[in-house]
Amino acid sequence: MGRSIKKDAILQTAERLFYEHGFRGVGLKQITNEASVATMTIYNHFSSKENLVEEVLKQREERYWTYLDSHVEMDSDSPFILAVEAHGRWLKEQSYKGDMFLRAIEDYAGANNEIENIARGHKSRLLEYFQRLAHKKGKENETDLANQFTLLLEGTTSMTTLIGAEEATEHSIKMARTIVRHTL
């Protein structure tokens, strides 16, 4: 059985508001007003604002990995470049104001372990993704490559807020090509 329409509306509205105004800058009242639901409807689906934040982060992470997986052909000559390009498109379409997971780490560091764990888990999963990719491509230096590409994507995300997703992605693709060229 699928999720309810109201729960989806709450999650979509909460994600948009959290992304635009930060986790601390948005209250449940604003979410209920903009999602056109009653306060009890939120509490029927989420035990607290923190629980809602957790679900928003999980949903966003699932969308990110689905997006990345749909754009990266693991058996291509350079799945690393495809991953950088896909990440750049994600930034342009979904994350042009910065990284929601880093915001969660900043806002909830030490305050709510589950929210922080979800956000840190997303970053760890990115590193593991590149380690598996390097292993699959037979690279001996898979840990180094994973660190380099994770740093590259994180830097691209950060630079998006300064120079825009397109320009940040152009630079990161050039850097990715250099990394790939020097690891053959």
mmCIF file of N, CA and C in Angstrom, residues 52-161:
data_model
loop_
_atom_site.group_PDB
_atom_site.id
_atom_site.type_symbol
_atom_site.label_atom_id
_atom_site.label_comp_id
_atom_site.label_asym_id
_atom_site.label_seq_id
_atom_site.Cartn_x
_atom_site.Cartn_y
_atom_site.Cartn_z
ATOM 1 N N LEU A 52 9.933 14.221 11.188
ATOM 2 C CA LEU A 52 9.646 14.741 9.843
ATOM 3 C C LEU A 52 10.950 15.062 9.110
ATOM 4 N N VAL A 53 11.903 15.688 9.798
ATOM 5 C CA VAL A 53 13.210 15.986 9.192
ATOM 6 C C VAL A 53 13.884 14.692 8.757
ATOM 7 N N GLU A 54 13.852 13.672 9.597
ATOM 8 C CA GLU A 54 14.444 12.373 9.261
ATOM 9 C C GLU A 54 13.834 11.822 7.975
ATOM 10 N N GLU A 55 12.519 11.852 7.884
ATOM 11 C CA GLU A 55 11.837 11.311 6.703
ATOM 12 C C GLU A 55 12.136 12.133 5.451
ATOM 13 N N VAL A 56 12.229 13.445 5.601
ATOM 14 C CA VAL A 56 12.574 14.304 4.460
ATOM 15 C C VAL A 56 13.968 13.941 3.956
ATOM 16 N N LEU A 57 14.921 13.788 4.869
ATOM 17 C CA LEU A 57 16.286 13.448 4.466
ATOM 18 C C LEU A 57 16.352 12.071 3.803
ATOM 19 N N LYS A 58 15.637 11.105 4.357
ATOM 20 C CA LYS A 58 15.613 9.769 3.757
ATOM 21 C C LYS A 58 15.024 9.807 2.348
ATOM 22 N N GLN A 59 13.950 10.560 2.187
ATOM 23 C CA GLN A 59 13.304 10.677 0.875
ATOM 24 C C GLN A 59 14.238 11.351 -0.127
ATOM 25 N N ARG A 60 14.909 12.415 0.313
ATOM 26 C CA ARG A 60 15.824 13.133 -0.577
ATOM 27 C C ARG A 60 16.998 12.239 -0.959
ATOM 28 N N GLU A 61 17.520 11.490 -0.002
ATOM 29 C CA GLU A 61 18.633 10.595 -0.305
ATOM 30 C C GLU A 61 18.206 9.526 -1.309
ATOM 31 N N GLU A 62 17.053 8.962 -1.108
ATOM 32 C CA GLU A 62 16.553 7.946 -2.039
ATOM 33 C C GLU A 62 16.433 8.524 -3.451
ATOM 34 N N ARG A 63 15.917 9.739 -3.547
ATOM 35 C CA ARG A 63 15.797 10.396 -4.862
ATOM 36 C C ARG A 63 17.167 10.640 -5.477
ATOM 37 N N TYR A 64 18.138 11.061 -4.673
ATOM 38 C CA TYR A 64 19.484 11.312 -5.180
ATOM 39 C C TYR A 64 20.077 10.039 -5.772
ATOM 40 N N TRP A 65 20.018 8.936 -5.027
ATOM 41 C CA TRP A 65 20.636 7.697 -5.510
ATOM 42 C C TRP A 65 19.895 7.138 -6.714
ATOM 43 N N THR A 66 18.594 7.271 -6.748
ATOM 44 C CA THR A 66 17.838 6.851 -7.922
ATOM 45 C C THR A 66 18.260 7.673 -9.133
ATOM 46 N N TYR A 67 18.424 8.971 -8.932
ATOM 47 C CA TYR A 67 18.849 9.878 -9.999
ATOM 48 C C TYR A 67 20.245 9.492 -10.488
ATOM 49 N N LEU A 68 21.173 9.344 -9.552
ATOM 50 C CA LEU A 68 22.542 9.019 -9.938
ATOM 51 C C LEU A 68 22.597 7.671 -10.660
ATOM 52 N N ASP A 69 21.928 6.672 -10.111
ATOM 53 C CA ASP A 69 21.929 5.342 -10.735
ATOM 54 C C ASP A 69 21.324 5.359 -12.133
ATOM 55 N N SER A 70 20.345 6.216 -12.362
ATOM 56 C CA SER A 70 19.709 6.254 -13.678
ATOM 57 C C SER A 70 20.586 6.944 -14.726
ATOM 58 N N HIS A 71 21.605 7.674 -14.292
ATOM 59 C CA HIS A 71 22.465 8.403 -15.230
ATOM 60 C C HIS A 71 23.871 7.822 -15.374
ATOM 61 N N VAL A 72 24.216 6.873 -14.533
ATOM 62 C CA VAL A 72 25.574 6.321 -14.573
ATOM 63 C C VAL A 72 25.521 4.878 -15.053
ATOM 64 N N GLU A 73 26.152 4.649 -16.179
ATOM 65 C CA GLU A 73 26.298 3.294 -16.711
ATOM 66 C C GLU A 73 27.613 2.743 -16.173
ATOM 67 N N MET A 74 27.490 1.834 -15.240
ATOM 68 C CA MET A 74 28.674 1.308 -14.556
ATOM 69 C C MET A 74 29.664 0.647 -15.512
ATOM 70 N N ASP A 75 29.172 0.097 -16.608
ATOM 71 C CA ASP A 75 30.050 -0.603 -17.539
ATOM 72 C C ASP A 75 30.616 0.303 -18.627
ATOM 73 N N SER A 76 30.337 1.591 -18.547
ATOM 74 C CA SER A 76 30.859 2.508 -19.562
ATOM 75 C C SER A 76 32.369 2.668 -19.385
ATOM 76 N N ASP A 77 32.990 3.325 -20.361
ATOM 77 C CA ASP A 77 34.429 3.562 -20.277
ATOM 78 C C ASP A 77 34.788 4.436 -19.082
ATOM 79 N N SER A 78 33.919 5.383 -18.761
ATOM 80 C CA SER A 78 34.227 6.278 -17.653
ATOM 81 C C SER A 78 32.995 6.594 -16.814
ATOM 82 N N PRO A 79 32.602 5.651 -15.976
ATOM 83 C CA PRO A 79 31.460 5.916 -15.108
ATOM 84 C C PRO A 79 31.742 7.039 -14.112
ATOM 85 N N PHE A 80 33.029 7.284 -13.831
ATOM 86 C CA PHE A 80 33.378 8.380 -12.930
ATOM 87 C C PHE A 80 32.922 9.724 -13.512
ATOM 88 N N ILE A 81 33.183 9.917 -14.794
ATOM 89 C CA ILE A 81 32.773 11.166 -15.464
ATOM 90 C C ILE A 81 31.253 11.248 -15.486
ATOM 91 N N LEU A 82 30.593 10.139 -15.789
ATOM 92 C CA LEU A 82 29.128 10.129 -15.806
ATOM 93 C C LEU A 82 28.558 10.490 -14.433
ATOM 94 N N ALA A 83 29.207 10.020 -13.371
ATOM 95 C CA ALA A 83 28.744 10.345 -12.013
ATOM 96 C C ALA A 83 28.899 11.834 -11.726
ATOM 97 N N VAL A 84 30.001 12.415 -12.153
ATOM 98 C CA VAL A 84 30.223 13.854 -11.950
ATOM 99 C C VAL A 84 29.193 14.654 -12.754
ATOM 100 N N GLU A 85 28.959 14.257 -13.989
ATOM 101 C CA GLU A 85 27.954 14.947 -14.811
ATOM 102 C C GLU A 85 26.562 14.833 -14.197
ATOM 103 N N ALA A 86 26.216 13.646 -13.740
ATOM 104 C CA ALA A 86 24.895 13.434 -13.129
ATOM 105 C C ALA A 86 24.751 14.265 -11.857
ATOM 106 N N HIS A 87 25.782 14.294 -11.056
ATOM 107 C CA HIS A 87 25.751 15.085 -9.831
ATOM 108 C C HIS A 87 25.557 16.572 -10.160
ATOM 109 N N GLY A 88 26.223 17.028 -11.218
ATOM 110 C CA GLY A 88 26.062 18.414 -11.652
ATOM 111 C C GLY A 88 24.634 18.715 -12.088
ATOM 112 N N ARG A 89 24.021 17.785 -12.802
ATOM 113 C CA ARG A 89 22.613 17.986 -13.200
ATOM 114 C C ARG A 89 21.710 18.006 -11.976
ATOM 115 N N TRP A 90 21.983 17.119 -11.016
ATOM 116 C CA TRP A 90 21.211 17.098 -9.767
ATOM 117 C C TRP A 90 21.304 18.455 -9.071
ATOM 118 N N LEU A 91 22.522 18.992 -9.022
ATOM 119 C CA LEU A 91 22.702 20.297 -8.379
ATOM 120 C C LEU A 91 21.866 21.364 -9.076
ATOM 121 N N LYS A 92 21.909 21.364 -10.388
ATOM 122 C CA LYS A 92 21.163 22.369 -11.148
ATOM 123 C C LYS A 92 19.664 22.226 -10.927
ATOM 124 N N GLU A 93 19.191 21.004 -10.877
ATOM 125 C CA GLU A 93 17.749 20.753 -10.784
ATOM 126 C C GLU A 93 17.229 20.715 -9.352
ATOM 127 N N GLN A 94 18.038 20.229 -8.412
ATOM 128 C CA GLN A 94 17.527 19.931 -7.072
ATOM 129 C C GLN A 94 18.269 20.590 -5.911
ATOM 130 N N SER A 95 19.460 21.076 -6.134
ATOM 131 C CA SER A 95 20.283 21.466 -4.989
ATOM 132 C C SER A 95 21.118 22.706 -5.258
ATOM 133 N N TYR A 96 20.525 23.682 -5.879
ATOM 134 C CA TYR A 96 21.237 24.880 -6.311
ATOM 135 C C TYR A 96 21.586 25.837 -5.171
ATOM 136 N N LYS A 97 21.012 25.644 -3.999
ATOM 137 C CA LYS A 97 21.287 26.517 -2.857
ATOM 138 C C LYS A 97 22.189 25.861 -1.816
ATOM 139 N N GLY A 98 22.824 24.790 -2.176
ATOM 140 C CA GLY A 98 23.687 24.114 -1.218
ATOM 141 C C GLY A 98 23.156 22.737 -0.848
ATOM 142 N N ASP A 99 23.841 22.113 0.058
ATOM 143 C CA ASP A 99 23.599 20.718 0.390
ATOM 144 C C ASP A 99 22.745 20.589 1.644
ATOM 145 N N MET A 100 21.577 19.993 1.485
ATOM 146 C CA MET A 100 20.668 19.798 2.600
ATOM 147 C C MET A 100 21.263 18.878 3.669
ATOM 148 N N PHE A 101 22.086 17.919 3.266
ATOM 149 C CA PHE A 101 22.672 16.990 4.225
ATOM 150 C C PHE A 101 23.719 17.684 5.092
ATOM 151 N N LEU A 102 24.519 18.561 4.488
ATOM 152 C CA LEU A 102 25.479 19.324 5.284
ATOM 153 C C LEU A 102 24.759 20.266 6.240
ATOM 154 N N ARG A 103 23.672 20.855 5.786
ATOM 155 C CA ARG A 103 22.882 21.706 6.682
ATOM 156 C C ARG A 103 22.365 20.906 7.866
ATOM 157 N N ALA A 104 21.921 19.700 7.602
ATOM 158 C CA ALA A 104 21.420 18.853 8.690
ATOM 159 C C ALA A 104 22.536 18.533 9.682
ATOM 160 N N ILE A 105 23.717 18.242 9.174
ATOM 161 C CA ILE A 105 24.857 17.971 10.066
ATOM 162 C C ILE A 105 25.148 19.202 10.909
ATOM 163 N N GLU A 106 25.166 20.371 10.278
ATOM 164 C CA GLU A 106 25.431 21.615 11.007
ATOM 165 C C GLU A 106 24.354 21.897 12.046
ATOM 166 N N ASP A 107 23.092 21.778 11.653
ATOM 167 C CA ASP A 107 21.988 22.132 12.547
ATOM 168 C C ASP A 107 21.767 21.132 13.672
ATOM 169 N N TYR A 108 22.080 19.872 13.433
ATOM 170 C CA TYR A 108 21.746 18.844 14.413
ATOM 171 C C TYR A 108 22.964 18.140 15.003
ATOM 172 N N ALA A 109 24.154 18.661 14.776
ATOM 173 C CA ALA A 109 25.355 18.038 15.336
ATOM 174 C C ALA A 109 25.229 17.938 16.855
ATOM 175 N N GLY A 110 25.251 16.730 17.343
ATOM 176 C CA GLY A 110 25.172 16.506 18.774
ATOM 177 C C GLY A 110 23.791 16.665 19.385
ATOM 178 N N ALA A 111 22.843 17.201 18.624
ATOM 179 C CA ALA A 111 21.511 17.465 19.174
ATOM 180 C C ALA A 111 20.534 16.327 18.888
ATOM 181 N N ASN A 112 20.633 15.732 17.731
ATOM 182 C CA ASN A 112 19.723 14.643 17.371
ATOM 183 C C ASN A 112 20.514 13.630 16.571
ATOM 184 N N ASN A 113 20.881 12.561 17.225
ATOM 185 C CA ASN A 113 21.764 11.587 16.593
ATOM 186 C C ASN A 113 21.189 10.962 15.332
ATOM 187 N N GLU A 114 19.888 10.721 15.260
ATOM 188 C CA GLU A 114 19.322 10.065 14.083
ATOM 189 C C GLU A 114 19.408 10.977 12.858
ATOM 190 N N ILE A 115 19.085 12.245 13.023
ATOM 191 C CA ILE A 115 19.181 13.178 11.889
ATOM 192 C C ILE A 115 20.628 13.291 11.439
ATOM 193 N N GLU A 116 21.534 13.466 12.369
ATOM 194 C CA GLU A 116 22.948 13.573 12.037
ATOM 195 C C GLU A 116 23.447 12.275 11.398
ATOM 196 N N ASN A 117 23.006 11.134 11.913
ATOM 197 C CA ASN A 117 23.414 9.844 11.351
ATOM 198 C C ASN A 117 22.936 9.677 9.915
ATOM 199 N N ILE A 118 21.717 10.095 9.628
ATOM 200 C CA ILE A 118 21.197 9.997 8.266
ATOM 201 C C ILE A 118 22.044 10.858 7.328
ATOM 202 N N ALA A 119 22.322 12.085 7.751
ATOM 203 C CA ALA A 119 23.094 13.010 6.912
ATOM 204 C C ALA A 119 24.532 12.517 6.720
ATOM 205 N N ARG A 120 25.167 12.100 7.798
ATOM 206 C CA ARG A 120 26.538 11.588 7.681
ATOM 207 C C ARG A 120 26.563 10.276 6.885
ATOM 208 N N GLY A 121 25.524 9.489 7.040
ATOM 209 C CA GLY A 121 25.423 8.246 6.285
ATOM 210 C C GLY A 121 25.384 8.493 4.785
ATOM 211 N N HIS A 122 24.709 9.574 4.382
ATOM 212 C CA HIS A 122 24.659 9.926 2.963
ATOM 213 C C HIS A 122 26.067 10.210 2.446
ATOM 214 N N LYS A 123 26.849 10.933 3.217
ATOM 215 C CA LYS A 123 28.224 11.262 2.803
ATOM 216 C C LYS A 123 29.086 10.000 2.762
ATOM 217 N N SER A 124 28.926 9.126 3.732
ATOM 218 C CA SER A 124 29.678 7.865 3.735
ATOM 219 C C SER A 124 29.292 6.999 2.551
ATOM 220 N N ARG A 125 28.028 7.004 2.219
ATOM 221 C CA ARG A 125 27.552 6.193 1.095
ATOM 222 C C ARG A 125 28.161 6.680 -0.224
ATOM 223 N N LEU A 126 28.370 7.993 -0.352
ATOM 224 C CA LEU A 126 29.004 8.536 -1.547
ATOM 225 C C LEU A 126 30.437 8.013 -1.670
ATOM 226 N N LEU A 127 31.150 8.015 -0.578
ATOM 227 C CA LEU A 127 32.516 7.495 -0.572
ATOM 228 C C LEU A 127 32.528 6.003 -0.930
ATOM 229 N N GLU A 128 31.629 5.244 -0.352
ATOM 230 C CA GLU A 128 31.528 3.812 -0.647
ATOM 231 C C GLU A 128 31.155 3.564 -2.110
ATOM 232 N N TYR A 129 30.305 4.417 -2.653
ATOM 233 C CA TYR A 129 29.898 4.307 -4.053
ATOM 234 C C TYR A 129 31.129 4.379 -4.966
ATOM 235 N N PHE A 130 31.988 5.363 -4.718
ATOM 236 C CA PHE A 130 33.176 5.506 -5.552
ATOM 237 C C PHE A 130 34.195 4.400 -5.279
ATOM 238 N N GLN A 131 34.254 3.878 -4.069
ATOM 239 C CA GLN A 131 35.141 2.743 -3.802
ATOM 240 C C GLN A 131 34.700 1.515 -4.593
ATOM 241 N N ARG A 132 33.392 1.252 -4.589
ATOM 242 C CA ARG A 132 32.871 0.115 -5.355
ATOM 243 C C ARG A 132 33.117 0.315 -6.851
ATOM 244 N N LEU A 133 32.913 1.516 -7.325
ATOM 245 C CA LEU A 133 33.122 1.823 -8.734
ATOM 246 C C LEU A 133 34.585 1.604 -9.119
ATOM 247 N N ALA A 134 35.497 2.084 -8.298
ATOM 248 C CA ALA A 134 36.923 1.899 -8.572
ATOM 249 C C ALA A 134 37.290 0.420 -8.538
ATOM 250 N N HIS A 135 36.733 -0.296 -7.593
ATOM 251 C CA HIS A 135 36.994 -1.732 -7.501
ATOM 252 C C HIS A 135 36.489 -2.443 -8.754
ATOM 253 N N LYS A 136 35.272 -2.097 -9.170
ATOM 254 C CA LYS A 136 34.678 -2.715 -10.355
ATOM 255 C C LYS A 136 35.509 -2.428 -11.615
ATOM 256 N N LYS A 137 36.104 -1.250 -11.674
ATOM 257 C CA LYS A 137 36.916 -0.887 -12.841
ATOM 258 C C LYS A 137 38.348 -1.399 -12.707
ATOM 259 N N GLY A 138 38.638 -2.140 -11.634
ATOM 260 C CA GLY A 138 39.948 -2.750 -11.474
ATOM 261 C C GLY A 138 41.041 -1.774 -11.068
ATOM 262 N N LYS A 139 40.696 -0.696 -10.430
ATOM 263 C CA LYS A 139 41.688 0.291 -9.997
ATOM 264 C C LYS A 139 42.318 -0.172 -8.687
ATOM 265 N N GLU A 140 43.639 -0.143 -8.635
ATOM 266 C CA GLU A 140 44.341 -0.576 -7.427
ATOM 267 C C GLU A 140 44.222 0.446 -6.303
ATOM 268 N N ASN A 141 44.098 1.686 -6.651
ATOM 269 C CA ASN A 141 44.059 2.764 -5.671
ATOM 270 C C ASN A 141 42.612 3.202 -5.405
ATOM 271 N N GLU A 142 41.736 2.239 -5.162
ATOM 272 C CA GLU A 142 40.309 2.535 -5.049
ATOM 273 C C GLU A 142 39.983 3.492 -3.902
ATOM 274 N N THR A 143 40.693 3.397 -2.794
ATOM 275 C CA THR A 143 40.421 4.298 -1.672
ATOM 276 C C THR A 143 40.802 5.725 -2.030
ATOM 277 N N ASP A 144 41.964 5.897 -2.646
ATOM 278 C CA ASP A 144 42.386 7.235 -3.070
ATOM 279 C C ASP A 144 41.409 7.828 -4.086
ATOM 280 N N LEU A 145 41.033 7.022 -5.073
ATOM 281 C CA LEU A 145 40.081 7.504 -6.079
ATOM 282 C C LEU A 145 38.742 7.874 -5.442
ATOM 283 N N ALA A 146 38.271 7.063 -4.537
ATOM 284 C CA ALA A 146 36.999 7.336 -3.862
ATOM 285 C C ALA A 146 37.079 8.652 -3.099
ATOM 286 N N ASN A 147 38.170 8.866 -2.397
ATOM 287 C CA ASN A 147 38.337 10.129 -1.673
ATOM 288 C C ASN A 147 38.396 11.317 -2.629
ATOM 289 N N GLN A 148 39.135 11.169 -3.725
ATOM 290 C CA GLN A 148 39.264 12.266 -4.683
ATOM 291 C C GLN A 148 37.923 12.616 -5.317
ATOM 292 N N PHE A 149 37.168 11.609 -5.732
ATOM 293 C CA PHE A 149 35.889 11.893 -6.381
ATOM 294 C C PHE A 149 34.834 12.379 -5.388
ATOM 295 N N THR A 150 34.886 11.879 -4.175
ATOM 296 C CA THR A 150 33.955 12.386 -3.163
ATOM 297 C C THR A 150 34.260 13.848 -2.868
ATOM 298 N N LEU A 151 35.532 14.171 -2.705
ATOM 299 C CA LEU A 151 35.913 15.574 -2.499
ATOM 300 C C LEU A 151 35.531 16.445 -3.690
ATOM 301 N N LEU A 152 35.680 15.894 -4.874
ATOM 302 C CA LEU A 152 35.310 16.636 -6.079
ATOM 303 C C LEU A 152 33.816 16.957 -6.081
ATOM 304 N N LEU A 153 32.979 15.971 -5.783
ATOM 305 C CA LEU A 153 31.535 16.227 -5.765
ATOM 306 C C LEU A 153 31.151 17.174 -4.631
ATOM 307 N N GLU A 154 31.767 17.004 -3.475
ATOM 308 C CA GLU A 154 31.465 17.901 -2.355
ATOM 309 C C GLU A 154 31.890 19.335 -2.677
ATOM 310 N N GLY A 155 33.042 19.476 -3.318
ATOM 311 C CA GLY A 155 33.500 20.808 -3.728
ATOM 312 C C GLY A 155 32.600 21.420 -4.782
ATOM 313 N N THR A 156 32.133 20.601 -5.694
ATOM 314 C CA THR A 156 31.205 21.077 -6.721
ATOM 315 C C THR A 156 29.924 21.582 -6.072
ATOM 316 N N THR A 157 29.435 20.824 -5.118
ATOM 317 C CA THR A 157 28.221 21.225 -4.403
ATOM 318 C C THR A 157 28.434 22.558 -3.705
ATOM 319 N N SER A 158 29.539 22.686 -3.040
ATOM 320 C CA SER A 158 29.845 23.922 -2.316
ATOM 321 C C SER A 158 29.986 25.112 -3.270
ATOM 322 N N MET A 159 30.683 24.915 -4.365
ATOM 323 C CA MET A 159 30.907 26.010 -5.329
ATOM 324 C C MET A 159 29.637 26.419 -6.063
ATOM 325 N N THR A 160 28.650 25.534 -6.103
ATOM 326 C CA THR A 160 27.387 25.859 -6.752
ATOM 327 C C THR A 160 26.762 27.113 -6.157
ATOM 328 N N THR A 161 26.889 27.271 -4.856
ATOM 329 C CA THR A 161 26.306 28.447 -4.209
ATOM 330 C C THR A 161 27.050 29.729 -4.582
#
